[in-house]
mmCIF file of C-alpha atoms and ligand atoms in Angstrom:
data_model
loop_
_atom_site.group_PDB
_atom_site.id
_atom_site.type_symbol
_atom_site.label_atom_id
_atom_site.label_comp_id
_atom_site.label_asym_id
_atom_site.label_seq_id
_atom_site.Cartn_x
_atom_site.Cartn_y
_atom_site.Cartn_z
ATOM 1 C CA MET A 1 -18.297 5.083 18.034
ATOM 2 C CA GLU A 2 -18.893 5.007 14.287
ATOM 3 C CA TYR A 3 -19.915 1.776 12.593
ATOM 4 C CA TRP A 4 -16.525 1.346 10.878
ATOM 5 C CA GLN A 5 -14.788 1.694 14.227
ATOM 6 C CA GLN A 6 -16.952 -1.122 15.583
ATOM 7 C CA SER A 7 -15.957 -3.302 12.605
ATOM 8 C CA LEU A 8 -12.340 -2.564 13.309
ATOM 9 C CA LYS A 9 -12.859 -3.579 16.928
ATOM 10 C CA ALA A 10 -14.487 -6.824 15.817
ATOM 11 C CA SER A 11 -11.404 -7.756 13.770
ATOM 12 C CA ILE A 12 -9.315 -10.850 14.391
ATOM 13 C CA THR A 13 -5.965 -10.028 15.985
ATOM 14 C CA THR A 14 -4.790 -13.394 17.363
ATOM 15 C CA PRO A 15 -4.174 -16.826 15.821
ATOM 16 C CA ALA A 16 -6.480 -18.357 18.458
ATOM 17 C CA GLN A 17 -9.390 -16.251 17.174
ATOM 18 C CA LEU A 18 -8.647 -17.263 13.590
ATOM 19 C CA ALA A 19 -8.514 -20.932 14.650
ATOM 20 C CA LYS A 20 -12.247 -20.705 15.390
ATOM 21 C CA HIS A 21 -12.827 -20.261 11.646
ATOM 22 C CA PHE A 22 -10.044 -22.339 10.038
ATOM 23 C CA PRO A 23 -7.726 -25.170 11.095
ATOM 24 C CA LEU A 24 -4.254 -23.793 11.858
ATOM 25 C CA ASP A 25 -1.083 -24.255 13.896
ATOM 26 C CA VAL A 26 -1.742 -21.665 16.619
ATOM 27 C CA PRO A 27 1.653 -21.688 18.436
ATOM 28 C CA ALA A 28 3.605 -21.398 15.148
ATOM 29 C CA LEU A 29 1.575 -18.347 14.170
ATOM 30 C CA GLU A 30 1.784 -16.822 17.638
ATOM 31 C CA SER A 31 5.546 -16.554 17.351
ATOM 32 C CA VAL A 32 5.112 -14.624 14.079
ATOM 33 C CA VAL A 33 2.509 -12.298 15.567
ATOM 34 C CA GLU A 34 4.814 -11.419 18.465
ATOM 35 C CA ARG A 35 7.097 -9.791 15.885
ATOM 36 C CA TYR A 36 4.648 -8.694 13.189
ATOM 37 C CA PRO A 37 1.099 -7.978 14.341
ATOM 38 C CA MET A 38 -1.991 -9.358 12.621
ATOM 39 C CA ARG A 39 -5.399 -7.838 12.031
ATOM 40 C CA ILE A 40 -8.106 -9.137 9.727
ATOM 41 C CA THR A 41 -11.365 -7.201 9.455
ATOM 42 C CA PRO A 42 -14.704 -9.046 9.310
ATOM 43 C CA HIS A 43 -15.093 -7.934 5.674
ATOM 44 C CA TYR A 44 -11.677 -9.209 4.596
ATOM 45 C CA LEU A 45 -12.118 -12.455 6.565
ATOM 46 C CA GLY A 46 -15.321 -13.015 4.603
ATOM 47 C CA LEU A 47 -13.369 -12.930 1.333
ATOM 48 C CA ILE A 48 -11.290 -15.987 2.300
ATOM 49 C CA GLU A 49 -12.667 -19.058 0.556
ATOM 50 C CA GLU A 50 -10.105 -21.599 1.700
ATOM 51 C CA VAL A 51 -6.857 -21.974 3.608
ATOM 52 C CA GLY A 52 -3.907 -20.767 1.526
ATOM 53 C CA ASP A 53 -5.939 -18.923 -1.104
ATOM 54 C CA PRO A 54 -4.806 -15.502 -2.415
ATOM 55 C CA ILE A 55 -6.757 -13.591 0.246
ATOM 56 C CA TRP A 56 -5.464 -15.845 3.023
ATOM 57 C CA ARG A 57 -1.866 -15.456 1.888
ATOM 58 C CA GLN A 58 -2.115 -11.676 2.098
ATOM 59 C CA CYS A 59 -3.463 -11.504 5.655
ATOM 60 C CA VAL A 60 -2.649 -14.664 7.639
ATOM 61 C CA PRO A 61 0.803 -14.750 9.301
ATOM 62 C CA ASP A 62 3.241 -17.318 7.941
ATOM 63 C CA PRO A 63 6.272 -18.750 9.804
ATOM 64 C CA LEU A 64 8.318 -17.897 6.664
ATOM 65 C CA GLU A 65 8.117 -14.243 7.807
ATOM 66 C CA LEU A 66 10.652 -14.998 10.526
ATOM 67 C CA GLN A 67 13.312 -15.897 7.936
ATOM 68 C CA ALA A 68 14.975 -12.605 7.022
ATOM 69 C CA GLY A 69 17.073 -14.251 4.286
ATOM 70 C CA GLY A 70 19.496 -11.333 4.119
ATOM 71 C CA LEU A 71 16.732 -8.800 3.429
ATOM 72 C CA ALA A 72 16.733 -5.390 5.112
ATOM 73 C CA GLU A 73 14.332 -3.986 7.718
ATOM 74 C CA ASP A 74 14.167 -0.665 5.853
ATOM 75 C CA PRO A 75 15.009 -1.563 2.229
ATOM 76 C CA LEU A 76 14.096 1.858 0.826
ATOM 77 C CA GLY A 77 16.272 3.763 3.291
ATOM 78 C CA GLU A 78 13.223 5.725 4.419
ATOM 79 C CA GLU A 79 14.600 6.469 7.866
ATOM 80 C CA SER A 80 17.659 8.138 6.332
ATOM 81 C CA LEU A 81 15.506 10.249 3.972
ATOM 82 C CA SER A 82 13.466 11.524 6.885
ATOM 83 C CA PRO A 83 14.188 15.159 7.850
ATOM 84 C CA VAL A 84 11.607 15.001 10.666
ATOM 85 C CA PRO A 85 9.782 11.923 11.979
ATOM 86 C CA GLY A 86 6.928 10.965 9.662
ATOM 87 C CA ILE A 87 8.247 12.729 6.543
ATOM 88 C CA VAL A 88 10.106 10.879 3.775
ATOM 89 C CA HIS A 89 11.481 13.434 1.339
ATOM 90 C CA ARG A 90 13.161 11.673 -1.571
ATOM 91 C CA TYR A 91 12.013 13.665 -4.625
ATOM 92 C CA PRO A 92 12.298 17.454 -4.436
ATOM 93 C CA ASP A 93 8.683 18.283 -5.313
ATOM 94 C CA ARG A 94 6.921 15.496 -3.396
ATOM 95 C CA ALA A 95 6.932 14.271 0.172
ATOM 96 C CA LEU A 96 5.509 11.217 1.848
ATOM 97 C CA PHE A 97 3.766 12.145 5.071
ATOM 98 C CA LEU A 98 3.239 9.151 7.362
ATOM 99 C CA THR A 99 0.393 10.203 9.625
ATOM 100 C CA SER A 100 -0.828 6.836 10.856
ATOM 101 C CA ASN A 101 0.937 3.743 12.039
ATOM 102 C CA VAL A 102 -2.036 1.387 11.901
ATOM 103 C CA CYS A 103 -3.962 -0.397 9.147
ATOM 104 C CA ALA A 104 -7.289 -2.198 8.981
ATOM 105 C CA VAL A 105 -5.578 -5.402 7.835
ATOM 106 C CA TYR A 106 -1.862 -6.001 8.332
ATOM 107 C CA CYS A 107 -0.648 -7.166 4.936
ATOM 108 C CA ARG A 108 1.985 -9.842 5.333
ATOM 109 C CA PHE A 109 4.000 -8.470 2.395
ATOM 110 C CA CYS A 110 4.125 -4.876 3.705
ATOM 111 C CA THR A 111 7.357 -3.046 2.974
ATOM 112 C CA ARG A 112 7.027 -1.099 6.247
ATOM 113 C CA LYS A 113 6.317 -4.136 8.380
ATOM 114 C CA ARG A 114 9.272 -3.199 10.590
ATOM 115 C CA ARG A 115 7.078 -0.518 12.162
ATOM 116 C CA ILE A 116 3.435 -0.767 11.060
ATOM 117 C CA GLY A 117 1.146 -1.730 13.930
ATOM 118 C CA CYS A 118 4.010 -1.717 16.453
ATOM 119 C CA ARG A 119 3.216 0.252 19.576
ATOM 120 C CA GLU A 120 6.666 1.818 19.889
ATOM 121 C CA HIS A 121 6.315 3.413 16.461
ATOM 122 C CA GLY A 122 3.049 5.230 17.190
ATOM 123 C CA ILE A 123 2.753 8.760 15.775
ATOM 124 C CA SER A 124 1.873 11.609 18.130
ATOM 125 C CA PHE A 125 -0.076 14.733 17.242
ATOM 126 C CA GLY A 126 3.068 16.730 18.007
ATOM 127 C CA GLU A 127 4.945 14.759 15.346
ATOM 128 C CA ILE A 128 2.152 15.389 12.848
ATOM 129 C CA LEU A 129 2.397 19.127 13.562
ATOM 130 C CA ALA A 130 6.171 18.975 13.105
ATOM 131 C CA GLY A 131 5.624 17.273 9.723
ATOM 132 C CA ILE A 132 3.197 20.007 8.651
ATOM 133 C CA ASP A 133 5.728 22.598 9.789
ATOM 134 C CA TYR A 134 8.453 20.963 7.668
ATOM 135 C CA ILE A 135 6.155 21.002 4.621
ATOM 136 C CA SER A 136 5.221 24.641 5.213
ATOM 137 C CA ARG A 137 8.858 25.761 5.344
ATOM 138 C CA THR A 138 9.904 23.687 2.299
ATOM 139 C CA PRO A 139 8.458 25.505 -0.716
ATOM 140 C CA GLN A 140 9.710 22.924 -3.256
ATOM 141 C CA ILE A 141 7.036 20.519 -1.970
ATOM 142 C CA LYS A 142 4.038 20.779 -4.297
ATOM 143 C CA ASP A 143 2.546 17.342 -3.713
ATOM 144 C CA VAL A 144 1.945 15.753 -0.295
ATOM 145 C CA LEU A 145 1.228 12.035 -0.081
ATOM 146 C CA LEU A 146 -0.514 11.001 3.103
ATOM 147 C CA SER A 147 0.439 7.441 3.832
ATOM 148 C CA GLY A 148 1.258 5.294 6.805
ATOM 149 C CA GLY A 149 -0.021 2.884 7.901
ATOM 150 C CA ASP A 150 -3.396 3.906 6.633
ATOM 151 C CA PRO A 151 -4.362 7.580 6.933
ATOM 152 C CA LEU A 152 -8.054 6.704 6.686
ATOM 153 C CA LEU A 153 -7.892 4.952 10.041
ATOM 154 C CA MET A 154 -7.604 8.412 11.584
ATOM 155 C CA SER A 155 -10.894 9.904 12.748
ATOM 156 C CA ASP A 156 -12.657 12.329 10.415
ATOM 157 C CA ARG A 157 -11.818 15.042 12.905
ATOM 158 C CA LEU A 158 -8.050 14.452 12.910
ATOM 159 C CA LEU A 159 -7.923 13.874 9.164
ATOM 160 C CA GLY A 160 -9.982 17.022 8.563
ATOM 161 C CA ASP A 161 -7.636 18.985 10.798
ATOM 162 C CA ILE A 162 -4.553 17.776 8.900
ATOM 163 C CA LEU A 163 -6.108 18.391 5.478
ATOM 164 C CA GLY A 164 -7.208 21.863 6.563
ATOM 165 C CA ARG A 165 -3.707 22.769 7.710
ATOM 166 C CA LEU A 166 -2.153 21.427 4.500
ATOM 167 C CA ARG A 167 -4.652 23.389 2.415
ATOM 168 C CA GLN A 168 -3.478 26.609 4.082
ATOM 169 C CA ILE A 169 0.067 26.126 2.759
ATOM 170 C CA PRO A 170 0.142 28.066 -0.538
ATOM 171 C CA HIS A 171 2.828 25.941 -2.257
ATOM 172 C CA VAL A 172 1.016 22.633 -1.636
ATOM 173 C CA GLU A 173 -0.776 22.170 -4.945
ATOM 174 C CA ILE A 174 -2.125 18.653 -4.608
ATOM 175 C CA ILE A 175 -2.729 16.139 -1.849
ATOM 176 C CA ARG A 176 -2.694 12.398 -2.363
ATOM 177 C CA ILE A 177 -3.974 9.772 0.053
ATOM 178 C CA GLY A 178 -2.694 6.194 -0.086
ATOM 179 C CA THR A 179 -5.160 3.830 1.560
ATOM 180 C CA ARG A 180 -6.238 0.213 1.467
ATOM 181 C CA VAL A 181 -9.534 0.688 3.349
ATOM 182 C CA PRO A 182 -11.739 0.522 0.229
ATOM 183 C CA VAL A 183 -10.467 -3.092 0.004
ATOM 184 C CA THR A 184 -10.153 -4.085 3.642
ATOM 185 C CA LEU A 185 -12.690 -1.909 5.501
ATOM 186 C CA PRO A 186 -15.039 -0.485 2.858
ATOM 187 C CA GLU A 187 -17.518 0.722 5.496
ATOM 188 C CA ARG A 188 -14.928 3.382 6.377
ATOM 189 C CA ILE A 189 -15.884 5.247 3.190
ATOM 190 C CA THR A 190 -18.816 7.035 4.811
ATOM 191 C CA GLU A 191 -20.752 10.001 3.469
ATOM 192 C CA GLY A 192 -19.084 12.174 6.089
ATOM 193 C CA LEU A 193 -15.617 11.127 4.943
ATOM 194 C CA CYS A 194 -16.543 11.719 1.292
ATOM 195 C CA ARG A 195 -17.753 15.236 2.140
ATOM 196 C CA LEU A 196 -14.500 15.926 3.943
ATOM 197 C CA LEU A 197 -12.389 14.696 1.023
ATOM 198 C CA SER A 198 -14.427 16.603 -1.546
ATOM 199 C CA ARG A 199 -13.730 19.806 0.409
ATOM 200 C CA SER A 200 -9.967 19.271 0.096
ATOM 201 C CA GLN A 201 -9.654 19.262 -3.694
ATOM 202 C CA PRO A 202 -7.481 18.791 -5.654
ATOM 203 C CA LEU A 203 -7.114 15.505 -3.824
ATOM 204 C CA TYR A 204 -6.289 12.143 -5.387
ATOM 205 C CA LEU A 205 -6.842 8.822 -3.688
ATOM 206 C CA ASN A 206 -4.685 5.810 -4.490
ATOM 207 C CA THR A 207 -5.990 2.532 -3.217
ATOM 208 C CA HIS A 208 -4.463 -0.923 -3.216
ATOM 209 C CA PHE A 209 -6.257 -3.899 -4.785
ATOM 210 C CA ASN A 210 -4.125 -6.981 -5.468
ATOM 211 C CA HIS A 211 -6.603 -9.634 -6.577
ATOM 212 C CA PRO A 212 -9.884 -9.650 -8.533
ATOM 213 C CA ARG A 213 -11.664 -11.291 -5.579
ATOM 214 C CA GLU A 214 -10.983 -8.137 -3.562
ATOM 215 C CA ILE A 215 -13.361 -6.278 -5.904
ATOM 216 C CA ALA A 216 -16.313 -7.290 -3.728
ATOM 217 C CA PRO A 217 -19.672 -5.457 -3.974
ATOM 218 C CA GLU A 218 -18.850 -3.485 -0.788
ATOM 219 C CA ALA A 219 -15.487 -2.364 -2.191
ATOM 220 C CA ALA A 220 -17.108 -1.387 -5.482
ATOM 221 C CA GLU A 221 -19.682 0.638 -3.549
ATOM 222 C CA ALA A 222 -16.939 2.411 -1.544
ATOM 223 C CA CYS A 223 -15.193 3.403 -4.782
ATOM 224 C CA ARG A 224 -18.482 4.547 -6.294
ATOM 225 C CA ARG A 225 -19.090 6.872 -3.348
ATOM 226 C CA LEU A 226 -15.620 8.389 -3.689
ATOM 227 C CA ALA A 227 -15.834 8.773 -7.453
ATOM 228 C CA ASP A 228 -19.308 10.336 -7.164
ATOM 229 C CA VAL A 229 -17.995 13.176 -4.988
ATOM 230 C CA GLY A 230 -15.243 13.807 -7.525
ATOM 231 C CA VAL A 231 -12.227 12.128 -5.954
ATOM 232 C CA PRO A 232 -10.060 10.668 -8.753
ATOM 233 C CA LEU A 233 -9.126 7.072 -7.911
ATOM 234 C CA GLY A 234 -5.905 5.242 -8.732
ATOM 235 C CA ASN A 235 -4.570 1.856 -7.707
ATOM 236 C CA GLN A 236 -1.208 0.460 -6.686
ATOM 237 C CA THR A 237 -0.801 -3.311 -6.887
ATOM 238 C CA VAL A 238 2.114 -5.303 -5.528
ATOM 239 C CA LEU A 239 3.204 -8.251 -7.665
ATOM 240 C CA LEU A 240 2.961 -11.165 -5.220
ATOM 241 C CA ARG A 241 4.017 -14.761 -5.692
ATOM 242 C CA GLY A 242 1.033 -17.087 -5.322
ATOM 243 C CA VAL A 243 -1.440 -14.189 -5.258
ATOM 244 C CA ASN A 244 -1.446 -12.363 -8.591
ATOM 245 C CA ASP A 245 1.667 -13.496 -10.514
ATOM 246 C CA ASP A 246 -0.495 -14.888 -13.298
ATOM 247 C CA PRO A 247 -1.378 -12.874 -16.415
ATOM 248 C CA ALA A 248 -5.018 -14.026 -16.464
ATOM 249 C CA ILE A 249 -5.546 -13.030 -12.826
ATOM 250 C CA MET A 250 -3.777 -9.715 -13.363
ATOM 251 C CA ALA A 251 -5.879 -8.957 -16.461
ATOM 252 C CA ALA A 252 -9.070 -9.727 -14.522
ATOM 253 C CA LEU A 253 -7.944 -7.430 -11.694
ATOM 254 C CA LEU A 254 -7.028 -4.522 -13.975
ATOM 255 C CA ARG A 255 -10.222 -4.800 -16.010
ATOM 256 C CA GLY A 256 -12.287 -5.022 -12.851
ATOM 257 C CA LEU A 257 -10.656 -1.859 -11.536
ATOM 258 C CA LEU A 258 -11.611 0.190 -14.594
ATOM 259 C CA ARG A 259 -15.181 -1.068 -14.192
ATOM 260 C CA ILE A 260 -15.307 0.478 -10.699
ATOM 261 C CA ARG A 261 -13.697 3.717 -11.979
ATOM 262 C CA VAL A 262 -10.272 3.026 -10.469
ATOM 263 C CA ARG A 263 -7.358 3.712 -12.796
ATOM 264 C CA PRO A 264 -4.389 1.301 -12.410
ATOM 265 C CA TYR A 265 -1.291 3.393 -11.612
ATOM 266 C CA TYR A 266 1.615 1.253 -10.418
ATOM 267 C CA LEU A 267 2.456 -2.444 -10.389
ATOM 268 C CA HIS A 268 5.221 -2.718 -7.796
ATOM 269 C CA GLN A 269 8.018 -5.226 -7.810
ATOM 270 C CA MET A 270 8.354 -6.540 -4.223
ATOM 271 C CA ASP A 271 10.768 -4.488 -2.151
ATOM 272 C CA LEU A 272 13.600 -6.354 -0.451
ATOM 273 C CA ALA A 273 12.010 -6.128 3.006
ATOM 274 C CA ALA A 274 12.832 -8.617 5.760
ATOM 275 C CA GLY A 275 9.955 -11.014 6.396
ATOM 276 C CA THR A 276 8.486 -10.752 2.898
ATOM 277 C CA GLY A 277 10.928 -12.816 0.785
ATOM 278 C CA HIS A 278 8.400 -15.614 0.180
ATOM 279 C CA PHE A 279 6.299 -13.185 -1.900
ATOM 280 C CA ARG A 280 9.124 -12.207 -4.248
ATOM 281 C CA THR A 281 8.964 -12.940 -7.961
ATOM 282 C CA ARG A 282 11.666 -12.572 -10.575
ATOM 283 C CA LEU A 283 11.707 -9.352 -12.605
ATOM 284 C CA GLU A 284 11.043 -11.451 -15.711
ATOM 285 C CA SER A 285 7.662 -12.392 -14.283
ATOM 286 C CA GLY A 286 6.524 -8.739 -14.107
ATOM 287 C CA LEU A 287 7.987 -7.886 -17.490
ATOM 288 C CA GLU A 288 6.370 -10.874 -19.177
ATOM 289 C CA MET A 289 3.096 -9.912 -17.578
ATOM 290 C CA ILE A 290 3.202 -6.350 -18.907
ATOM 291 C CA GLY A 291 4.214 -7.745 -22.318
ATOM 292 C CA ALA A 292 1.245 -10.125 -22.291
ATOM 293 C CA LEU A 293 -1.184 -7.358 -21.308
ATOM 294 C CA ARG A 294 -0.163 -4.960 -24.099
ATOM 295 C CA GLY A 295 -2.644 -5.387 -26.907
ATOM 296 C CA GLN A 296 -4.831 -7.642 -24.748
ATOM 297 C CA ILE A 297 -6.536 -5.063 -22.581
ATOM 298 C CA SER A 298 -7.240 -1.344 -22.737
ATOM 299 C CA GLY A 299 -4.118 0.798 -22.390
ATOM 300 C CA MET A 300 -6.017 2.641 -19.618
ATOM 301 C CA ALA A 301 -5.858 -0.564 -17.569
ATOM 302 C CA ILE A 302 -2.092 -1.074 -17.810
ATOM 303 C CA PRO A 303 -0.065 0.210 -14.849
ATOM 304 C CA HIS A 304 3.592 1.246 -14.819
ATOM 305 C CA TYR A 305 5.673 -1.681 -13.604
ATOM 306 C CA VAL A 306 8.172 -0.168 -11.146
ATOM 307 C CA VAL A 307 11.080 -1.263 -9.010
ATOM 308 C CA ASP A 308 11.812 0.899 -5.984
ATOM 309 C CA LEU A 309 15.594 0.742 -5.747
ATOM 310 C CA PRO A 310 17.239 -0.190 -2.455
ATOM 311 C CA GLY A 311 18.675 2.594 -0.324
ATOM 312 C CA GLY A 312 16.177 5.239 -1.407
ATOM 313 C CA LYS A 313 17.518 5.652 -4.938
ATOM 314 C CA GLY A 314 14.012 5.938 -6.336
ATOM 315 C CA LYS A 315 11.461 4.186 -8.508
ATOM 316 C CA VAL A 316 12.461 2.874 -11.917
ATOM 317 C CA PRO A 317 9.811 1.940 -14.485
ATOM 318 C CA LEU A 318 10.662 -1.258 -16.371
ATOM 319 C CA THR A 319 9.357 -2.140 -19.811
ATOM 320 C CA PRO A 320 9.600 -5.519 -21.584
ATOM 321 C CA ASP A 321 12.723 -4.378 -23.552
ATOM 322 C CA PHE A 322 14.622 -4.721 -20.273
ATOM 323 C CA LEU A 323 14.366 -8.527 -20.481
ATOM 324 C CA LYS A 324 17.585 -8.980 -22.431
ATOM 325 C CA GLN A 325 19.680 -7.206 -19.783
ATOM 326 C CA LEU A 326 18.593 -9.186 -16.729
ATOM 327 C CA GLY A 327 20.593 -11.715 -14.739
ATOM 328 C CA PRO A 328 20.686 -12.881 -11.133
ATOM 329 C CA ARG A 329 21.718 -9.313 -10.274
ATOM 330 C CA ALA A 330 19.969 -6.855 -12.573
ATOM 331 C CA ILE A 331 21.646 -3.514 -13.194
ATOM 332 C CA LEU A 332 19.049 -0.739 -13.247
ATOM 333 C CA ARG A 333 19.474 2.963 -13.873
ATOM 334 C CA ALA A 334 18.241 5.121 -10.966
ATOM 335 C CA PRO A 335 16.281 8.359 -11.653
ATOM 336 C CA GLY A 336 19.510 10.305 -11.018
ATOM 337 C CA GLY A 337 21.390 8.271 -13.687
ATOM 338 C CA GLU A 338 23.384 6.054 -11.326
ATOM 339 C CA ARG A 339 23.580 2.310 -12.119
ATOM 340 C CA VAL A 340 22.239 0.275 -9.201
ATOM 341 C CA GLU A 341 22.301 -3.467 -8.608
ATOM 342 C CA PHE A 342 18.968 -5.128 -7.827
ATOM 343 C CA PRO A 343 18.966 -8.800 -6.731
ATOM 344 C CA ASN A 344 16.863 -10.925 -9.073
ATOM 345 C CA ASP A 345 17.303 -14.256 -7.328
ATOM 346 C CA PRO A 346 14.090 -15.476 -5.685
HETATM 347 C C1 PLP B 1 6.682 6.619 -4.541
HETATM 348 C C2 PLP B 1 7.089 7.760 -3.771
HETATM 349 C C3 PLP B 1 6.594 9.032 -4.049
HETATM 350 C C4 PLP B 1 5.576 9.301 -5.142
HETATM 351 O O1 PLP B 1 6.043 8.964 -6.376
HETATM 352 P P1 PLP B 1 5.151 9.149 -7.679
HETATM 353 O O2 PLP B 1 5.941 8.436 -8.700
HETATM 354 O O3 PLP B 1 5.026 10.627 -7.906
HETATM 355 O O4 PLP B 1 3.820 8.538 -7.417
HETATM 356 C C5 PLP B 1 7.059 10.079 -3.293
HETATM 357 N N1 PLP B 1 7.949 9.902 -2.311
HETATM 358 C C6 PLP B 1 8.439 8.686 -2.024
HETATM 359 C C7 PLP B 1 9.426 8.559 -0.926
HETATM 360 C C8 PLP B 1 8.030 7.574 -2.737
HETATM 361 O O5 PLP B 1 8.487 6.366 -2.429
HETATM 362 S S1 SF4 B 2 -2.324 -1.393 4.046
HETATM 363 FE FE1 SF4 B 2 -0.357 -0.735 3.152
HETATM 364 S S2 SF4 B 2 0.801 0.077 4.899
HETATM 365 FE FE2 SF4 B 2 -0.868 -1.137 5.729
HETATM 366 S S3 SF4 B 2 -0.029 -3.190 6.063
HETATM 367 FE FE3 SF4 B 2 -0.985 -3.184 4.015
HETATM 368 S S4 SF4 B 2 0.678 -2.665 2.614
HETATM 369 FE FE4 SF4 B 2 1.373 -2.080 4.692
#
């Protein structure tokens, strides 16, 4: 077993284990974990400074998750955009390829929490092959995004096999990997993995930092290793109430990312996913934040603020000029031109 696999095994997966480190209401959390699993790696646990801090809020189950509050299990309509299991094909030239159903840490705000970490949604090798087959017979697809779950929780061997097969498809021009392991399990970024990724160029890696305290020395080192073998690094942040919905914290995060050679790509408005409503912010909060950052920090550090419209209608970038048009139900224009209502009522 590799060292990172041992770390994963040493992770906390029950409230009782966490109660050995921090005071907490074990039975209340157990009822959450029955529905939405928990896992906190030793590295991520070590970033918690106190109960309720921004690291804690992202990884420790909260009874508020059991209040759906009218939010959907699958807000982005991914299941309906799925031609074969594991593929989400919304934009003609790009496809999401969900190759893993597990993550190093189960983020409490995850938009796919309906299925991530749940045994019944495991992905078989046969399904992965069927996904590769779909990509190979769909020549419009130029860009494959490996996502999940976290694709870097697959073994080097399985990941190498998948990348090799994708590389043999002539119309696949670029591969992207979406992963949070540089943040949550930085020891996963081994030399062997870096060699494998550098052999699959052009390959882009998008990671997921949400708070400046996640830019720990180990995470910085993981990003350095990736950047040194020539893997371009981007970052997707989710705007989270009580975690990073503060312009000073956001500026510190974005600046810190450029320092470790990670280019901020997207700032995501929270999706309307059941069990995550307590993290929602108003659209004004994101727009004001982008407005405050302009002129304050390098343009290279400023991500696109995007709303992923319900029902799979696509991502819409919002800029501060949108402010005047907002109300409790914002009307946004989908990539196809359609006007779509987005609730702005948290
Ligand atoms: C976000 C997303 C993509 C990638 O979009 P980019 O804007 O190119 O990064 C592709 N497919 C789906 C289903 C998505 O949600
Ligand atoms: S790493 Fe990504 S997919 Fe996994 S739980 Fe966190 S947000 Fe969800």
